[in-house]
Every structure is written in structure tokens, then in C-alpha cells.
PDB file of C-alpha atoms in Angstrom:
ATOM      1  CA  UNK A   3      -0.434   0.323  -0.102  1.00  0.00           C
ATOM      2  CA  UNK A   4       2.911   2.249   1.477  1.00  0.00           C
ATOM      3  CA  UNK A   5       5.301   1.219  -2.034  1.00  0.00           C
ATOM      4  CA  UNK A   6       2.206   2.521  -4.550  1.00  0.00           C
ATOM      5  CA  UNK A   7       1.051   5.277  -3.038  1.00  0.00           C
ATOM      6  CA  UNK A   8       4.912   6.469  -3.505  1.00  0.00           C
ATOM      7  CA  UNK A   9       5.117   4.776  -6.896  1.00  0.00           C
ATOM      8  CA  UNK A  10       1.669   7.115  -7.754  1.00  0.00           C
ATOM      9  CA  UNK A  11       3.519  10.156  -6.530  1.00  0.00           C
ATOM     10  CA  UNK A  12       6.238   9.708  -8.133  1.00  0.00           C
ATOM     11  CA  UNK A  13       4.607   9.270 -11.596  1.00  0.00           C
ATOM     12  CA  UNK A  14       2.314  12.119 -10.732  1.00  0.00           C
ATOM     13  CA  UNK A  15       5.928  14.226  -9.706  1.00  0.00           C
ATOM     14  CA  UNK A  16       7.684  13.496 -12.634  1.00  0.00           C
ATOM     15  CA  UNK A  17       3.751  14.559 -15.189  1.00  0.00           C
ATOM     16  CA  UNK A  18       3.353  17.904 -13.523  1.00  0.00           C
ATOM     17  CA  UNK A  19       7.449  17.780 -14.098  1.00  0.00           C
ATOM     18  CA  UNK A  20       6.836  17.616 -17.590  1.00  0.00           C
ATOM     19  CA  UNK A  21       4.443  19.301 -18.588  1.00  0.00           C
ATOM     20  CA  UNK A  22       6.323  21.978 -16.535  1.00  0.00           C
ATOM     21  CA  UNK A  23       9.387  22.645 -18.776  1.00  0.00           C
ATOM     22  CA  UNK A  24       7.686  21.713 -22.330  1.00  0.00           C
ATOM     23  CA  UNK A  25       5.218  24.769 -21.154  1.00  0.00           C
ATOM     24  CA  UNK A  26       6.335  28.843 -22.166  1.00  0.00           C
ATOM     25  CA  UNK A  27       5.458  31.222 -25.028  1.00  0.00           C
ATOM     26  CA  UNK A  28       9.744  31.082 -26.423  1.00  0.00           C
ATOM     27  CA  UNK A  29      11.029  28.669 -28.741  1.00  0.00           C
ATOM     28  CA  UNK A  30      14.222  30.050 -27.441  1.00  0.00           C
ATOM     29  CA  UNK A  31      13.669  26.714 -24.630  1.00  0.00           C
ATOM     30  CA  UNK A  32      14.203  24.568 -27.564  1.00  0.00           C
ATOM     31  CA  UNK A  33      18.722  24.818 -27.190  1.00  0.00           C
ATOM     32  CA  UNK A  34      19.320  27.335 -29.946  1.00  0.00           C
ATOM     33  CA  UNK A  35      22.080  29.093 -30.009  1.00  0.00           C
ATOM     34  CA  UNK A  36      22.583  32.102 -31.155  1.00  0.00           C
ATOM     35  CA  UNK A  37      25.295  31.106 -33.378  1.00  0.00           C
ATOM     36  CA  UNK A  38      23.754  29.260 -35.501  1.00  0.00           C
ATOM     37  CA  UNK A  39      22.044  32.596 -37.141  1.00  0.00           C
ATOM     38  CA  UNK A  40      22.983  35.568 -39.732  1.00  0.00           C
ATOM     39  CA  UNK A  41      23.378  38.160 -37.560  1.00  0.00           C
ATOM     40  CA  UNK A  42      21.472  40.045 -39.857  1.00  0.00           C
ATOM     41  CA  UNK A  43      17.961  37.708 -39.428  1.00  0.00           C
ATOM     42  CA  UNK A  44      17.720  40.126 -35.691  1.00  0.00           C
ATOM     43  CA  UNK A  45      16.486  43.333 -34.759  1.00  0.00           C
ATOM     44  CA  UNK A  46      17.030  45.018 -31.390  1.00  0.00           C
ATOM     45  CA  UNK A  47      14.672  45.845 -28.274  1.00  0.00           C
ATOM     46  CA  UNK A  48      14.193  46.650 -24.765  1.00  0.00           C
ATOM     47  CA  UNK A  49      13.983  43.677 -22.647  1.00  0.00           C
ATOM     48  CA  UNK A  50      13.939  43.581 -19.064  1.00  0.00           C
ATOM     49  CA  UNK A  51      15.206  41.005 -16.050  1.00  0.00           C
ATOM     50  CA  UNK A  52      12.351  38.439 -15.141  1.00  0.00           C
ATOM     51  CA  UNK A  53      14.132  36.317 -12.867  1.00  0.00           C
ATOM     52  CA  UNK A  54      18.230  35.656 -12.773  1.00  0.00           C
ATOM     53  CA  UNK A  55      19.558  32.832 -10.849  1.00  0.00           C
ATOM     54  CA  UNK A  56      22.195  30.161 -10.753  1.00  0.00           C
ATOM     55  CA  UNK A  57      21.821  27.134 -12.314  1.00  0.00           C
ATOM     56  CA  UNK A  58      21.761  23.785 -11.258  1.00  0.00           C
ATOM     57  CA  UNK A  59      22.953  22.178 -14.778  1.00  0.00           C
ATOM     58  CA  UNK A  60      25.446  24.372 -15.217  1.00  0.00           C
ATOM     59  CA  UNK A  61      27.677  25.103 -12.267  1.00  0.00           C
ATOM     60  CA  UNK A  62      28.763  28.521 -11.529  1.00  0.00           C
ATOM     61  CA  UNK A  63      26.232  30.128 -14.652  1.00  0.00           C
ATOM     62  CA  UNK A  64      23.397  31.815 -14.603  1.00  0.00           C
ATOM     63  CA  UNK A  65      20.283  31.178 -15.885  1.00  0.00           C
ATOM     64  CA  UNK A  66      18.667  34.826 -17.629  1.00  0.00           C
ATOM     65  CA  UNK A  67      14.809  34.709 -17.111  1.00  0.00           C
ATOM     66  CA  UNK A  68      13.630  37.616 -19.787  1.00  0.00           C
ATOM     67  CA  UNK A  69      10.616  39.830 -21.114  1.00  0.00           C
ATOM     68  CA  UNK A  70      10.652  41.701 -24.801  1.00  0.00           C
ATOM     69  CA  UNK A  71       8.213  43.837 -26.838  1.00  0.00           C
ATOM     70  CA  UNK A  72       7.952  45.590 -23.085  1.00  0.00           C
ATOM     71  CA  UNK A  73       4.581  47.495 -24.851  1.00  0.00           C
ATOM     72  CA  UNK A  74       2.239  44.706 -25.372  1.00  0.00           C
ATOM     73  CA  UNK A  75      -0.471  43.771 -23.409  1.00  0.00           C
ATOM     74  CA  UNK A  76       1.451  40.118 -22.460  1.00  0.00           C
ATOM     75  CA  UNK A  77       4.950  40.250 -23.091  1.00  0.00           C
ATOM     76  CA  UNK A  78       6.593  37.534 -25.209  1.00  0.00           C
ATOM     77  CA  UNK A  79       9.109  35.586 -22.372  1.00  0.00           C
ATOM     78  CA  UNK A  80      12.555  34.361 -22.844  1.00  0.00           C
ATOM     79  CA  UNK A  81      15.475  33.078 -20.935  1.00  0.00           C
ATOM     80  CA  UNK A  82      19.299  32.129 -21.651  1.00  0.00           C
ATOM     81  CA  UNK A  83      21.674  30.154 -20.460  1.00  0.00           C
ATOM     82  CA  UNK A  84      25.034  30.501 -18.844  1.00  0.00           C
ATOM     83  CA  UNK A  85      24.797  34.479 -19.569  1.00  0.00           C
ATOM     84  CA  UNK A  86      28.216  35.775 -17.793  1.00  0.00           C
ATOM     85  CA  UNK A  87      26.454  39.650 -17.200  1.00  0.00           C
ATOM     86  CA  UNK A  88      25.143  39.574 -13.965  1.00  0.00           C
ATOM     87  CA  UNK A  89      21.332  41.599 -14.039  1.00  0.00           C
ATOM     88  CA  UNK A  90      18.936  42.035 -11.305  1.00  0.00           C
ATOM     89  CA  UNK A  91      15.454  42.093 -11.583  1.00  0.00           C
ATOM     90  CA  UNK A  92      13.851  44.116 -13.340  1.00  0.00           C
ATOM     91  CA  UNK A  93      17.033  46.029 -15.055  1.00  0.00           C
ATOM     92  CA  UNK A  94      16.553  46.279 -19.424  1.00  0.00           C
ATOM     93  CA  UNK A  95      19.619  45.053 -21.238  1.00  0.00           C
ATOM     94  CA  UNK A  96      18.795  44.754 -25.362  1.00  0.00           C
ATOM     95  CA  UNK A  97      17.238  41.675 -26.522  1.00  0.00           C
ATOM     96  CA  UNK A  98      17.636  39.864 -29.785  1.00  0.00           C
ATOM     97  CA  UNK A  99      14.895  38.847 -30.966  1.00  0.00           C
ATOM     98  CA  UNK A 100      14.482  37.240 -34.716  1.00  0.00           C
ATOM     99  CA  UNK A 101      12.770  39.260 -37.427  1.00  0.00           C
ATOM    100  CA  UNK A 102      10.694  36.669 -39.264  1.00  0.00           C
ATOM    101  CA  UNK A 103       9.857  34.712 -35.948  1.00  0.00           C
ATOM    102  CA  UNK A 104       9.446  37.273 -33.105  1.00  0.00           C
ATOM    103  CA  UNK A 105       8.951  33.992 -30.424  1.00  0.00           C
ATOM    104  CA  UNK A 106      12.433  33.496 -30.807  1.00  0.00           C
ATOM    105  CA  UNK A 107      15.192  36.199 -28.883  1.00  0.00           C
ATOM    106  CA  UNK A 108      18.930  35.865 -27.007  1.00  0.00           C
ATOM    107  CA  UNK A 109      19.856  38.114 -24.702  1.00  0.00           C
ATOM    108  CA  UNK A 110      21.820  41.167 -26.642  1.00  0.00           C
ATOM    109  CA  UNK A 111      24.124  43.104 -24.262  1.00  0.00           C
ATOM    110  CA  UNK A 112      23.866  46.025 -21.533  1.00  0.00           C
ATOM    111  CA  UNK A 113      23.261  48.703 -23.406  1.00  0.00           C
ATOM    112  CA  UNK A 114      25.387  51.668 -20.971  1.00  0.00           C
ATOM    113  CA  UNK A 115      22.647  53.603 -21.223  1.00  0.00           C
ATOM    114  CA  UNK A 116      20.302  51.478 -18.883  1.00  0.00           C
ATOM    115  CA  UNK A 117      23.422  50.657 -16.156  1.00  0.00           C
ATOM    116  CA  UNK A 118      22.601  54.849 -16.083  1.00  0.00           C
ATOM    117  CA  UNK A 119      19.308  54.666 -15.577  1.00  0.00           C
ATOM    118  CA  UNK A 120      19.221  52.479 -13.279  1.00  0.00           C
ATOM    119  CA  UNK A 121      22.058  53.894 -11.283  1.00  0.00           C
ATOM    120  CA  UNK A 122      20.318  57.132 -11.491  1.00  0.00           C
ATOM    121  CA  UNK A 123      17.173  55.096  -9.748  1.00  0.00           C
ATOM    122  CA  UNK A 124      19.308  54.299  -6.861  1.00  0.00           C
ATOM    123  CA  UNK A 125      20.416  57.285  -5.592  1.00  0.00           C
ATOM    124  CA  UNK A 126      17.272  58.821  -5.634  1.00  0.00           C
ATOM    125  CA  UNK A 127      15.702  57.247  -3.684  1.00  0.00           C
ATOM    126  CA  UNK A 128      19.321  56.560  -1.000  1.00  0.00           C
ATOM    127  CA  UNK A 129      19.297  60.603  -0.885  1.00  0.00           C
ATOM    128  CA  UNK A 130      15.165  60.236   0.372  1.00  0.00           C
ATOM    129  CA  UNK A 131      16.257  57.384   2.523  1.00  0.00           C
ATOM    130  CA  UNK A 132      18.967  59.592   4.163  1.00  0.00           C
ATOM    131  CA  UNK A 133      16.948  62.662   4.551  1.00  0.00           C
ATOM    132  CA  UNK A 134      14.590  61.141   5.686  1.00  0.00           C
ATOM    133  CA  UNK A 135      16.857  60.252   9.012  1.00  0.00           C
TER     134      UNK A 135
END
């Protein structure tokens, strides 16, 4: 009886995990690589970091979860592994989007203007906190 419950629980977890991992609106999840394409096939849009976490699969690497087409009601999402840039949630960057299929995207680069903008916001927030005390 206990063994049957454990087996059923294991099967449930496997099915649930598989279905969660397969659900996404980004084709980047199919292990596509930017190097597989011609750079001329992409254009640049602003992306925003949703989450940046360490990979459990590859030690000492990050997985960057992001969204792009921020002006849309429901922005598209993507992720990329092995990102060297350490970005915080909400930080902006340039995402490279395929011209013919907008669900294919890659992390591009961090525009220095976005870093300056982020720094200015943090400084204003710190000044407000400092002047209140």
C-alpha cells in the first residue's frame, strides 16, 4: 500500500515536471543558439530581467529569465543560460529578436544608458532615505 502511494506520487511528479518544463511561449527553450543564425536576421528591442538565478545543471553559470516587447499587453518571455552579465530583477538590456519569428530571442548586451538610468534611480532612492533620517 505504501509502495503503491510512493510510485503514484513519483509518477505524478514526473508528469507534472515534464508538463511545466514544456509549457512556454519562447522557442529559445528548444536549445537554439544565436550562432546558428546570421546576425542580420535579428533586430534589437528592450528587454527586462524577470529573474536571474544560478543554474543547477551547469555549475557557476546563470540562467536569465526575461521579457521583451514591453509595450505589449502580454510581453513575450524567454530565457538564456550561461549569461556572464549579472543583472538584477527589473534591469533593462537589449534583446535580439528574430525578424521572421518574434518568439526566437536571445540576450544581446547591456546598453550603458540603462546602467546609468538604474544607477540614477538607486541614488535618488538612497537620497530620499538619507534625508528622511
